[in-house]
CSV table of C-alpha atoms in Angstrom, one decimal:
chain,number,residue,atom,x,y,z
A,1,MET,CA,44.6,23.1,16.1
A,2,THR,CA,43.5,26.4,14.6
A,3,SER,CA,40.1,26.8,12.8
A,4,THR,CA,41.9,27.6,9.7
A,5,THR,CA,43.9,24.2,9.8
A,6,MET,CA,40.6,22.3,10.8
A,7,VAL,CA,38.8,23.7,7.7
A,8,LEU,CA,41.8,22.8,5.5
A,9,VAL,CA,41.7,19.2,6.9
A,10,VAL,CA,37.8,19.1,6.2
A,11,VAL,CA,38.2,20.3,2.8
A,12,LEU,CA,41.0,18.0,1.8
A,13,SER,CA,39.2,15.2,3.2
A,14,ILE,CA,36.0,15.9,1.1
A,15,TRP,CA,38.1,16.7,-2.0
A,16,MET,CA,39.9,13.1,-1.8
A,17,ILE,CA,36.5,11.3,-1.1
A,18,VAL,CA,34.2,12.9,-3.6
A,19,PRO,CA,36.0,11.6,-6.8
A,20,VAL,CA,35.8,8.2,-5.4
A,21,ALA,CA,32.2,8.3,-4.6
A,22,MET,CA,31.4,9.8,-8.0
A,23,ALA,CA,33.4,7.0,-9.8
A,24,ASP,CA,31.5,4.5,-7.8
A,25,SER,CA,28.1,5.9,-8.7
A,26,GLY,CA,29.3,6.1,-12.3
A,27,PHE,CA,30.2,2.3,-12.2
A,28,ILE,CA,26.8,1.6,-10.7
A,29,SER,CA,25.0,3.7,-13.3
A,30,THR,CA,26.9,2.2,-16.2
A,31,THR,CA,26.3,-1.4,-14.8
A,32,CYS,CA,22.6,-0.8,-14.1
A,33,ASN,CA,22.1,0.9,-17.5
A,34,LYS,CA,23.0,-2.5,-19.2
A,35,THR,CA,20.3,-4.1,-17.2
A,36,HIS,CA,17.5,-1.9,-18.3
A,37,ASN,CA,16.1,-2.0,-14.7
A,38,THR,CA,14.7,1.4,-13.9
A,39,ASN,CA,15.2,1.0,-10.0
A,40,CYS,CA,18.6,-0.4,-10.1
A,41,VAL,CA,20.8,2.9,-9.7
A,42,ALA,CA,18.5,4.4,-7.0
A,43,VAL,CA,18.6,1.1,-5.1
A,44,LEU,CA,22.1,0.4,-5.3
A,45,THR,CA,23.5,4.1,-4.8
A,46,ALA,CA,21.2,4.1,-1.6
A,47,ASN,CA,23.1,1.3,-0.1
A,48,PRO,CA,26.6,2.2,1.2
A,49,ASP,CA,28.0,-1.3,0.5
A,50,SER,CA,27.8,-0.6,-3.2
A,51,ALA,CA,30.4,2.1,-2.9
A,52,ASP,CA,32.9,-0.8,-2.5
A,53,ALA,CA,31.7,-2.6,-5.5
A,54,SER,CA,34.3,-2.7,-8.4
A,55,THR,CA,32.9,-5.6,-10.5
A,56,VAL,CA,29.5,-6.8,-11.7
A,57,SER,CA,29.8,-9.6,-9.2
A,58,ASP,CA,30.3,-7.4,-6.4
A,59,LEU,CA,27.3,-5.5,-7.4
A,60,ALA,CA,25.3,-8.7,-7.8
A,61,GLY,CA,26.3,-9.7,-4.2
A,62,VAL,CA,25.2,-6.4,-2.9
A,63,ALA,CA,22.0,-6.8,-4.6
A,64,LEU,CA,21.4,-10.2,-3.3
A,65,ASP,CA,22.0,-9.0,0.3
A,66,LEU,CA,19.3,-6.5,-0.4
A,67,ALA,CA,17.1,-9.1,-1.7
A,68,VAL,CA,17.8,-11.1,1.4
A,69,ALA,CA,17.0,-8.2,3.6
A,70,ALA,CA,13.8,-7.4,1.7
A,71,ALA,CA,12.6,-11.2,2.6
A,72,SER,CA,13.7,-11.0,6.1
A,73,ASP,CA,11.9,-7.5,6.5
A,74,ALA,CA,8.8,-8.9,5.0
A,75,GLY,CA,8.9,-11.7,7.7
A,76,ALA,CA,9.1,-9.1,10.4
A,77,VAL,CA,6.3,-7.1,9.1
A,78,ILE,CA,4.1,-10.1,8.7
A,79,ASN,CA,4.7,-11.1,12.4
A,80,ASP,CA,3.7,-7.7,13.4
A,81,ARG,CA,0.7,-7.4,11.1
A,82,SER,CA,-0.5,-11.0,12.0
A,83,SER,CA,-1.2,-9.8,15.7
A,84,ARG,CA,-3.4,-7.2,14.3
A,85,TYR,CA,-5.4,-9.3,11.8
A,86,GLY,CA,-5.6,-12.7,13.6
A,87,GLY,CA,-8.9,-14.6,12.8
A,88,THR,CA,-9.8,-12.4,9.8
A,89,PRO,CA,-9.3,-13.0,6.0
A,90,GLU,CA,-6.3,-10.9,6.1
A,91,GLY,CA,-4.8,-12.9,8.8
A,92,ASP,CA,-5.3,-16.0,6.7
A,93,ALA,CA,-3.6,-14.4,3.7
A,94,LEU,CA,-0.7,-13.2,5.9
A,95,ARG,CA,-0.1,-16.8,6.8
A,96,VAL,CA,0.2,-17.7,3.2
A,97,CYS,CA,2.5,-14.7,2.9
A,98,SER,CA,4.6,-15.9,5.8
A,99,GLY,CA,5.4,-19.3,4.2
A,100,ALA,CA,6.2,-17.9,1.0
A,101,TYR,CA,8.6,-15.1,2.4
A,102,PHE,CA,10.1,-17.8,4.8
A,103,ASP,CA,11.0,-20.0,1.8
A,104,ALA,CA,12.2,-17.1,-0.2
A,105,ALA,CA,14.4,-15.9,2.6
A,106,ASN,CA,16.0,-19.2,2.9
A,107,ASP,CA,16.4,-19.7,-1.0
A,108,LEU,CA,18.3,-16.4,-1.2
A,109,ASP,CA,20.4,-16.4,1.9
A,110,ILE,CA,21.5,-20.0,1.5
A,111,ASP,CA,21.1,-21.5,-2.0
A,112,ALA,CA,21.3,-18.5,-4.0
A,113,ARG,CA,24.3,-17.0,-2.1
A,114,ASP,CA,26.1,-20.3,-2.3
A,115,SER,CA,25.4,-20.5,-6.1
A,116,LEU,CA,26.6,-16.8,-6.7
A,117,GLY,CA,29.7,-17.7,-4.6
A,118,SER,CA,30.6,-20.8,-6.6
A,119,GLY,CA,30.0,-19.0,-10.0
A,120,ASP,CA,26.9,-21.1,-10.8
A,121,TYR,CA,25.0,-17.9,-12.0
A,122,ALA,CA,22.3,-19.7,-13.8
A,123,THR,CA,21.0,-21.4,-10.6
A,124,ALA,CA,21.5,-18.2,-8.6
A,125,SER,CA,19.4,-16.4,-11.1
A,126,ARG,CA,16.8,-19.1,-11.0
A,127,LEU,CA,16.6,-19.1,-7.3
A,128,VAL,CA,16.4,-15.2,-7.1
A,129,SER,CA,13.6,-15.2,-9.6
A,130,GLY,CA,11.8,-17.8,-7.6
A,131,ALA,CA,12.3,-16.1,-4.4
A,132,GLY,CA,10.8,-12.9,-6.1
A,133,GLY,CA,7.7,-14.9,-6.7
A,134,ALA,CA,6.9,-14.8,-2.9
A,135,ALA,CA,5.4,-11.4,-3.7
A,136,ASP,CA,3.0,-12.8,-6.2
A,137,THR,CA,2.1,-15.5,-3.9
A,138,CYS,CA,1.4,-13.1,-1.2
A,139,LYS,CA,-0.5,-10.8,-3.5
A,140,ALA,CA,-2.6,-13.7,-4.8
A,141,ALA,CA,-3.5,-14.9,-1.3
A,142,PHE,CA,-5.0,-11.4,-0.7
A,143,SER,CA,-7.0,-11.6,-3.9
A,144,ALA,CA,-8.2,-15.0,-3.1
A,145,ALA,CA,-9.4,-13.8,0.3
A,146,LYS,CA,-11.1,-10.7,-1.6
A,147,VAL,CA,-9.6,-8.4,0.7
A,148,SER,CA,-7.2,-5.5,0.2
A,149,SER,CA,-3.5,-6.3,0.5
A,150,VAL,CA,-1.8,-5.1,3.7
A,151,MET,CA,1.5,-6.2,2.1
A,152,ALA,CA,1.5,-4.3,-1.2
A,153,ASP,CA,4.4,-2.0,-0.4
A,154,ILE,CA,6.4,-4.9,0.9
A,155,ASN,CA,5.5,-7.2,-2.0
A,156,GLN,CA,6.6,-4.4,-4.4
A,157,LYS,CA,10.0,-3.9,-2.5
A,158,MET,CA,10.7,-7.7,-2.6
A,159,LYS,CA,9.9,-7.7,-6.4
A,160,ASP,CA,12.2,-4.8,-6.9
A,161,ARG,CA,15.1,-6.1,-5.0
A,162,CYS,CA,14.9,-9.6,-6.5
A,163,ASN,CA,14.6,-8.3,-10.1
A,164,ILE,CA,17.7,-6.1,-9.6
A,165,ALA,CA,19.6,-9.0,-8.2
A,166,ARG,CA,18.6,-11.3,-11.0
A,167,ASP,CA,19.3,-8.7,-13.8
A,168,LEU,CA,22.8,-8.2,-12.2
A,169,ILE,CA,23.4,-12.0,-12.0
A,170,ASP,CA,22.2,-12.5,-15.6
A,171,ARG,CA,25.0,-10.0,-16.6
A,172,LEU,CA,27.5,-12.5,-15.1
A,173,ILE,CA,26.0,-15.2,-17.4
A,174,THR,CA,26.0,-13.2,-20.5
A,175,PRO,CA,28.4,-10.4,-19.7
A,176,ASN,CA,28.4,-8.7,-23.1
A,177,PRO,CA,25.1,-9.2,-24.6
A,178,LYS,CA,24.2,-7.0,-27.7
C-alpha cells in the first residue's frame, strides 16, 4: 500500500467517525443540560461507553455503572489507606467508611441496577441517592474523630457520580418536566 493510499484511508476513517462522536456528545450535552448537573457532561463524555448511548435510559445505565465503579474504587482506596492508619482515629473513621461504601456498592450494583432494568425508576433513584449518602457518612466519621479526612476526594467523586445517575434516572420518571 502506498503512503498516499494509507493517508486517504486514515482521513476517510476519521471523517466517518467524527460526525458520530459529535452527535453523541451533542446528545449527552442536551440530556445533561436538562438535569442542571454541572458535572454531567464532563463525566459522561470522558467515559467511552457513553458514546454508544442513544437514549436517556442508556445514559442512566452508564451513569449507574460509573457510580458502581466509584463505590468499588472507594473500597479499594479504603483498604489501602487502612493499612497506613491502623490504630489511629483516621483508621477508626476508615472502618466506618468501609461499611458505608460496602453497603453503597451492593445497593448500586444489585438493587439499583435491577430496579433500573425493570423500569422501577423511582426505586432506582431512591437507591442511588441513598448510596450517595456513603460519602456523607464517611465525611461525618472523620468529623466525629476530629481529624482531617483522607477520603475527601473519593467522597466527592462518589457524590458526583451518584448525583449524575440519580438526575438521569429522574429524567426517566418525569421525562418532560417544564
